[in-house]
Amino acid sequence: MPKLSETFASRLPNARAGTDKYWDAEIKGLVLFVGKRSKTWYFQKDVGGQTKRILIGRFPIISAQAARQTALGFALEMGRGAGKAAQIGAPTLEAAMEVYLARPKLRSETNKVGMRAQLTLHLKDWMRLPLDEISKAMTVRRHHDMAGSPSAANHVLRSFRAIYNHARRTGDLPECPTMAIEWFEDKPDGRIIENLKHWRKTIDDLPNPIHRVFYELLLFTGLRKTEVFTLKWEQILEDRIHLPMTKNGRSFDLPISQLHHEILAPLRPLSSDWVFPSPKSETGHITRPVRLKYNPHMHRRTFATVAMEAGVLEEIVGRLLNHTPLSITGQRYTRPSLDALRPSMEIACEEILNRINS
């Protein structure tokens, strides 16, 4: 191991990928992290069975001499037992992500799994970097590199922003580097199923009865596809479908009628657990039904559109879709009962049937 002098540190080339670490030969625990664009001093030592890493600062803003003196000070503190209270440096993206995802009020488990998978896929080379090593230029470049999928680019970097800002609440971090990004314009799909008679024929022609019922239930409830994928029979009650955890982080009860039970009836003998079982799936339920020209979210938008055109108030449609109300009154005070929402559900379903059969 070399002595981390000013000359040695200045001559070190930036890492081609990830982060290179250089430990000092004289001061145990002093380490220089060299990334693609920056060099950062840390002091690291195991305390009580856990590794403590303390940020000293960027090189050359913090000189080698200053870093060595600071590291000696930390070593003395830890030698006296004070190191247990020493401030830890910036967490890695991976560590910050796991802390963020561990929050009890963070949406559903499906949302957590999806966020972890997306960041691991698109930001894999950042995972072991301390958050303060991820620069504005890096976030802008990654966002630009994903320009082929603008929506995904926005989603991934906004997820990173949420994790970073959550870590910033308790750590000494600068403003999130995504502030330099010029976000791609979000263009919502907006398509609905215009011809429900054609939809009916398409669904009837599907060879797999599980897929037929899946698309029928989507259209006549407005539920999200992942909510339907993971339905269990214990959630199908006489007067409602109960979702214990949804995308917005709360439980939800959707009023249903005899029509919904008739839609689900063909699947009752197939499984005592999952409503939409799949023996080939690791989860036990379907995850990729046959693809149609009518994607799953078009069914949700169609349910909402037909309900409004049939005279259901927009606020009530939002309640049936389990959207978070925009107003303070809607968020904190009004809690419509199932019986209050049931007539609107029946109006929407009756209008859908009329358009299918007309």
Coordinates of C-alpha atoms in Angstrom, one line a residue:
M1 CA 0.0 0.0 0.0
P2 CA 1.3 3.5 -0.8
K3 CA 1.5 6.6 1.3
L4 CA -1.4 8.8 0.2
S5 CA 0.5 12.0 -0.5
E6 CA -0.6 15.0 -2.4
T7 CA 1.6 13.9 -5.4
F8 CA 0.3 10.4 -5.4
A9 CA -3.4 11.4 -5.1
S10 CA -3.0 14.0 -8.0
R11 CA -1.4 11.5 -10.3
L12 CA -4.1 8.8 -9.8
P13 CA -6.2 8.2 -13.0
N14 CA -9.9 8.3 -12.6
A15 CA -11.6 4.9 -12.6
R16 CA -12.9 3.5 -15.9
A17 CA -15.8 1.8 -14.1
G18 CA -17.1 1.8 -10.6
T19 CA -14.8 3.0 -7.8
D20 CA -11.1 2.2 -7.1
K21 CA -10.0 2.3 -3.5
Y22 CA -6.5 3.2 -2.2
W23 CA -5.6 2.7 1.4
D24 CA -2.8 4.6 3.2
A25 CA 0.3 2.7 4.3
E26 CA 0.8 4.7 7.5
I27 CA -2.6 5.7 8.8
K28 CA -4.9 2.7 9.2
G29 CA -8.4 3.5 7.9
L30 CA -7.5 6.4 5.6
V31 CA -8.8 5.6 2.1
L32 CA -9.1 7.5 -1.1
F33 CA -12.1 6.6 -3.3
V34 CA -11.4 7.3 -7.0
G35 CA -14.5 7.3 -9.2
K36 CA -15.0 8.2 -12.9
R37 CA -15.0 11.9 -12.2
S38 CA -14.0 12.6 -8.6
K39 CA -11.7 11.6 -5.7
T40 CA -12.9 11.5 -2.2
W41 CA -11.2 10.9 1.2
Y42 CA -12.8 8.7 3.8
F43 CA -11.9 7.2 7.1
Q44 CA -13.1 3.7 7.7
K45 CA -12.9 1.3 10.6
D46 CA -14.8 -1.6 12.1
V47 CA -16.6 -0.6 15.3
G48 CA -18.6 -3.0 17.3
G49 CA -18.8 -5.5 14.5
Q50 CA -20.0 -2.8 12.0
T51 CA -18.0 -0.9 9.4
K52 CA -18.0 2.8 10.0
R53 CA -17.2 5.0 7.0
I54 CA -16.8 8.7 7.7
L55 CA -16.6 11.2 4.9
I56 CA -13.6 13.6 5.1
G57 CA -14.1 15.4 1.8
R58 CA -13.3 15.8 -1.9
F59 CA -9.7 15.9 -3.2
P60 CA -8.1 18.4 -4.1
I61 CA -10.5 20.7 -2.0
I62 CA -9.3 18.6 1.0
S63 CA -5.6 18.2 0.6
A64 CA -3.7 15.0 1.4
Q65 CA -2.2 16.6 4.5
A66 CA -5.6 17.8 5.8
A67 CA -7.1 14.4 5.1
R68 CA -4.3 12.7 7.0
Q69 CA -4.6 15.0 10.0
T70 CA -8.4 14.4 10.0
A71 CA -8.0 10.7 9.8
L72 CA -5.6 10.7 12.7
G73 CA -8.1 12.6 14.7
F74 CA -10.8 10.0 13.9
A75 CA -8.4 7.2 14.8
L76 CA -7.8 8.7 18.2
E77 CA -11.5 9.2 18.9
M78 CA -12.3 5.7 18.0
G79 CA -9.4 4.5 20.1
R80 CA -11.1 6.2 23.1
G81 CA -14.4 4.6 22.2
A82 CA -16.0 7.8 20.9
G83 CA -16.1 6.4 17.3
K84 CA -19.5 4.8 18.0
A85 CA -21.0 8.2 17.7
A86 CA -19.0 9.4 14.8
Q87 CA -21.0 10.6 11.8
I88 CA -21.1 8.1 8.9
G89 CA -20.4 9.4 5.4
A90 CA -22.9 9.4 2.5
P91 CA -24.6 6.0 2.1
T92 CA -24.3 4.1 -1.2
L93 CA -27.2 4.2 -3.6
E94 CA -27.9 0.5 -2.8
A95 CA -28.0 1.2 1.0
A96 CA -30.1 4.3 0.6
M97 CA -32.5 2.4 -1.7
E98 CA -33.1 -0.3 0.9
V99 CA -33.7 2.2 3.6
Y100 CA -36.2 4.0 1.4
L101 CA -38.0 0.8 0.4
A102 CA -38.2 -0.3 4.1
R103 CA -40.5 2.6 4.9
P104 CA -43.8 1.1 6.2
K105 CA -46.0 3.6 4.3
L106 CA -44.3 3.1 0.9
R107 CA -47.1 1.9 -1.4
S108 CA -47.4 -1.8 -2.1
E109 CA -45.0 -4.6 -2.1
T110 CA -45.4 -4.9 -5.9
N111 CA -44.3 -1.2 -6.2
K112 CA -41.2 -1.9 -4.1
V113 CA -40.2 -4.9 -6.1
G114 CA -40.7 -2.9 -9.3
M115 CA -38.6 0.0 -8.1
R116 CA -35.8 -2.2 -6.9
A117 CA -35.7 -4.1 -10.2
Q118 CA -35.7 -1.0 -12.4
L119 CA -32.9 0.7 -10.5
T120 CA -30.8 -2.4 -10.4
L121 CA -31.2 -2.8 -14.1
H122 CA -30.6 0.8 -15.2
L123 CA -28.3 2.1 -12.4
K124 CA -26.4 -1.1 -11.7
D125 CA -23.0 0.7 -12.0
W126 CA -24.1 3.3 -9.4
M127 CA -25.3 0.9 -6.7
R128 CA -22.0 0.8 -4.7
L129 CA -21.2 4.5 -5.2
P130 CA -21.8 6.8 -2.2
L131 CA -24.6 9.2 -3.1
D132 CA -22.3 12.2 -3.0
E133 CA -20.2 10.6 -5.7
I134 CA -23.1 10.7 -8.2
S135 CA -22.8 14.0 -10.0
K136 CA -25.1 16.2 -12.1
A137 CA -23.3 15.2 -15.2
M138 CA -23.8 11.5 -14.5
T139 CA -27.5 11.9 -14.0
V140 CA -27.9 14.0 -17.2
R141 CA -25.9 11.5 -19.2
R142 CA -27.8 8.5 -17.9
H143 CA -31.1 10.2 -18.6
H144 CA -29.9 11.0 -22.1
D145 CA -28.7 7.4 -22.7
M146 CA -32.2 6.2 -22.0
A147 CA -33.8 8.6 -24.4
G148 CA -35.1 5.6 -26.5
S149 CA -37.6 5.1 -23.7
P150 CA -38.5 8.6 -22.5
S151 CA -41.1 7.5 -19.9
A152 CA -38.7 4.9 -18.4
A153 CA -35.9 7.4 -18.3
N154 CA -38.0 9.9 -16.4
H155 CA -39.3 7.1 -14.1
V156 CA -35.9 5.7 -13.2
L157 CA -34.2 9.0 -12.5
R158 CA -37.2 10.3 -10.5
S159 CA -37.1 7.1 -8.4
F160 CA -33.4 7.9 -7.8
R161 CA -34.4 11.5 -6.8
A162 CA -36.9 10.2 -4.3
I163 CA -34.3 7.9 -2.7
Y164 CA -31.6 10.6 -2.7
N165 CA -33.9 13.2 -1.1
H166 CA -35.0 10.7 1.5
A167 CA -31.4 10.0 2.5
R168 CA -30.8 13.8 2.5
R169 CA -33.3 14.2 5.3
T170 CA -30.8 12.6 7.7
G171 CA -27.5 13.0 6.0
D172 CA -25.2 15.8 5.0
L173 CA -25.8 15.8 1.2
P174 CA -25.9 18.6 -1.4
E175 CA -29.0 19.2 -3.5
C176 CA -30.0 16.2 -5.6
P177 CA -28.0 16.1 -8.9
T178 CA -31.2 15.4 -10.9
M179 CA -31.8 19.1 -10.7
A180 CA -29.7 19.4 -13.9
I181 CA -32.0 17.1 -15.9
E182 CA -34.3 18.4 -18.6
W183 CA -37.1 15.9 -18.2
F184 CA -38.7 14.4 -21.3
E185 CA -42.3 15.4 -21.9
D186 CA -44.7 12.9 -20.5
K187 CA -47.3 12.0 -23.0
P188 CA -50.0 9.9 -21.4
D189 CA -51.5 7.2 -23.7
G190 CA -55.1 8.2 -23.2
R191 CA -56.6 5.5 -25.5
I192 CA -59.8 3.7 -24.6
I193 CA -61.7 0.8 -26.1
E194 CA -63.9 2.5 -28.6
N195 CA -65.7 -0.5 -30.0
L196 CA -66.9 -2.7 -27.1
K197 CA -68.7 -5.1 -29.4
H198 CA -65.4 -5.9 -31.1
W199 CA -63.8 -6.1 -27.7
R200 CA -66.4 -8.7 -26.7
K201 CA -65.7 -10.8 -29.8
T202 CA -61.9 -10.6 -29.2
I203 CA -62.3 -11.8 -25.6
D204 CA -64.7 -14.6 -26.5
D205 CA -62.1 -15.9 -29.0
L206 CA -59.4 -16.3 -26.4
P207 CA -58.6 -20.0 -25.9
N208 CA -57.6 -19.5 -22.2
P209 CA -60.6 -19.0 -19.9
I210 CA -58.4 -17.5 -17.2
H211 CA -57.3 -14.7 -19.6
R212 CA -60.9 -14.2 -20.7
V213 CA -62.0 -13.6 -17.2
F214 CA -59.0 -11.4 -16.4
Y215 CA -59.9 -8.9 -19.2
E216 CA -63.6 -9.0 -18.3
L217 CA -62.9 -8.2 -14.7
L218 CA -60.5 -5.4 -15.7
L219 CA -63.3 -3.7 -17.8
F220 CA -66.1 -4.1 -15.3
T221 CA -64.1 -3.0 -12.2
G222 CA -61.5 -0.5 -13.5
L223 CA -58.9 -2.2 -11.3
R224 CA -55.2 -2.0 -12.1
K225 CA -53.7 -5.1 -13.7
T226 CA -51.4 -5.9 -10.8
E227 CA -54.3 -5.7 -8.4
V228 CA -56.1 -8.3 -10.5
F229 CA -53.1 -10.5 -11.0
T230 CA -52.7 -10.9 -7.2
L231 CA -56.3 -11.4 -6.2
K232 CA -57.1 -14.2 -3.8
W233 CA -60.5 -15.8 -3.3
E234 CA -60.4 -14.6 0.3
Q235 CA -60.5 -11.1 -1.0
I236 CA -63.7 -11.7 -3.1
L237 CA -66.5 -11.0 -0.6
E238 CA -70.2 -11.0 -1.3
D239 CA -70.5 -7.2 -1.6
R240 CA -66.9 -6.1 -2.3
I241 CA -63.4 -6.8 -3.4
H242 CA -61.0 -6.1 -0.6
L243 CA -57.4 -5.0 -1.5
P244 CA -55.3 -4.9 1.7
M245 CA -52.6 -2.7 0.1
T246 CA -52.7 -0.7 -3.1
K247 CA -50.4 1.5 -5.2
N248 CA -51.2 4.6 -3.1
G249 CA -50.2 2.8 0.2
R250 CA -53.6 2.1 1.7
S251 CA -56.3 -0.6 1.6
F252 CA -59.3 -0.3 -0.6
D253 CA -62.7 -1.9 -0.9
L254 CA -64.5 -1.8 -4.2
P255 CA -68.2 -2.5 -4.3
I256 CA -69.3 -5.4 -6.6
S257 CA -72.6 -6.9 -7.7
Q258 CA -73.9 -10.2 -8.9
L259 CA -72.5 -9.4 -12.4
H260 CA -69.0 -9.6 -11.0
H261 CA -69.6 -12.9 -9.3
E262 CA -70.9 -14.3 -12.6
I263 CA -67.8 -13.1 -14.4
L264 CA -65.6 -14.9 -11.8
A265 CA -67.7 -18.0 -11.5
P266 CA -65.8 -20.1 -14.2
L267 CA -62.6 -19.8 -12.2
R268 CA -63.9 -21.0 -8.9
P269 CA -63.0 -24.7 -9.4
L270 CA -59.4 -23.9 -10.6
S271 CA -57.8 -22.9 -7.3
S272 CA -58.7 -22.5 -3.7
D273 CA -56.1 -19.7 -3.3
W274 CA -55.4 -17.5 -6.4
V275 CA -58.3 -16.2 -8.5
F276 CA -56.1 -16.2 -11.6
P277 CA -53.8 -19.2 -11.0
S278 CA -50.8 -20.2 -13.1
P279 CA -48.9 -23.5 -12.4
K280 CA -46.0 -22.3 -14.6
S281 CA -45.5 -19.0 -12.7
E282 CA -43.2 -18.8 -9.8
T283 CA -45.7 -16.6 -8.0
G284 CA -48.5 -19.0 -8.5
H285 CA -50.7 -16.5 -10.4
I286 CA -50.6 -15.2 -13.9
T287 CA -48.3 -12.3 -14.6
R288 CA -48.3 -12.1 -18.4
P289 CA -51.8 -12.8 -20.0
V290 CA -52.0 -13.0 -23.7
R291 CA -51.5 -9.6 -25.3
L292 CA -54.4 -7.9 -27.1
K293 CA -54.7 -4.8 -29.1
Y294 CA -56.5 -3.5 -26.0
N295 CA -53.8 -3.2 -23.3
P296 CA -54.8 -3.6 -19.6
H297 CA -54.8 0.1 -18.8
M298 CA -57.1 0.8 -21.7
H299 CA -59.7 -1.2 -19.8
R300 CA -59.3 1.0 -16.7
R301 CA -59.6 4.2 -18.8
T302 CA -62.6 2.8 -20.6
F303 CA -64.4 2.0 -17.3
A304 CA -63.8 5.5 -16.1
T305 CA -64.8 7.1 -19.4
V306 CA -68.0 5.1 -19.7
A307 CA -68.9 5.8 -16.1
M308 CA -68.6 9.6 -16.6
E309 CA -70.5 9.5 -19.9
A310 CA -73.3 7.6 -18.1
G311 CA -73.6 10.5 -15.6
V312 CA -71.4 9.4 -12.7
L313 CA -69.6 12.4 -11.1
E314 CA -65.9 12.7 -11.7
E315 CA -65.2 12.7 -8.0
I316 CA -67.1 9.4 -7.6
V317 CA -65.3 7.8 -10.6
G318 CA -62.0 8.7 -8.9
R319 CA -63.2 7.0 -5.7
L320 CA -64.1 3.8 -7.7
L321 CA -60.6 3.9 -9.3
N322 CA -59.0 4.4 -5.8
H323 CA -57.4 7.7 -6.9
T324 CA -56.2 10.1 -4.1
P325 CA -58.5 13.1 -4.1
L326 CA -56.9 16.4 -4.9
S327 CA -58.8 18.5 -2.3
I328 CA -58.1 18.6 1.4
T329 CA -61.7 17.8 2.0
G330 CA -61.5 14.7 -0.2
Q331 CA -58.3 13.5 1.4
R332 CA -59.1 14.1 5.0
Y333 CA -62.8 14.3 5.6
T334 CA -65.0 12.5 3.2
R335 CA -65.1 8.7 3.3
P336 CA -68.0 7.5 1.1
S337 CA -69.4 4.2 2.2
L338 CA -69.6 1.1 -0.1
D339 CA -73.4 1.6 -0.2
A340 CA -72.9 5.1 -1.3
L341 CA -70.6 4.1 -4.2
R342 CA -72.5 1.0 -5.2
P343 CA -75.2 2.7 -7.4
S344 CA -72.4 4.4 -9.4
M345 CA -70.7 1.0 -9.9
E346 CA -74.0 -0.4 -11.1
I347 CA -74.6 2.5 -13.5
A348 CA -71.1 2.0 -15.0
C349 CA -71.5 -1.7 -15.5
E350 CA -75.0 -1.4 -17.0
E351 CA -73.7 1.2 -19.5
I352 CA -70.8 -1.1 -20.5
L353 CA -73.2 -4.0 -21.0
N354 CA -75.5 -1.8 -23.1
R355 CA -72.6 -0.8 -25.4
I356 CA -71.5 -4.4 -25.8
N357 CA -75.0 -5.6 -26.7
S358 CA -76.1 -2.6 -28.8

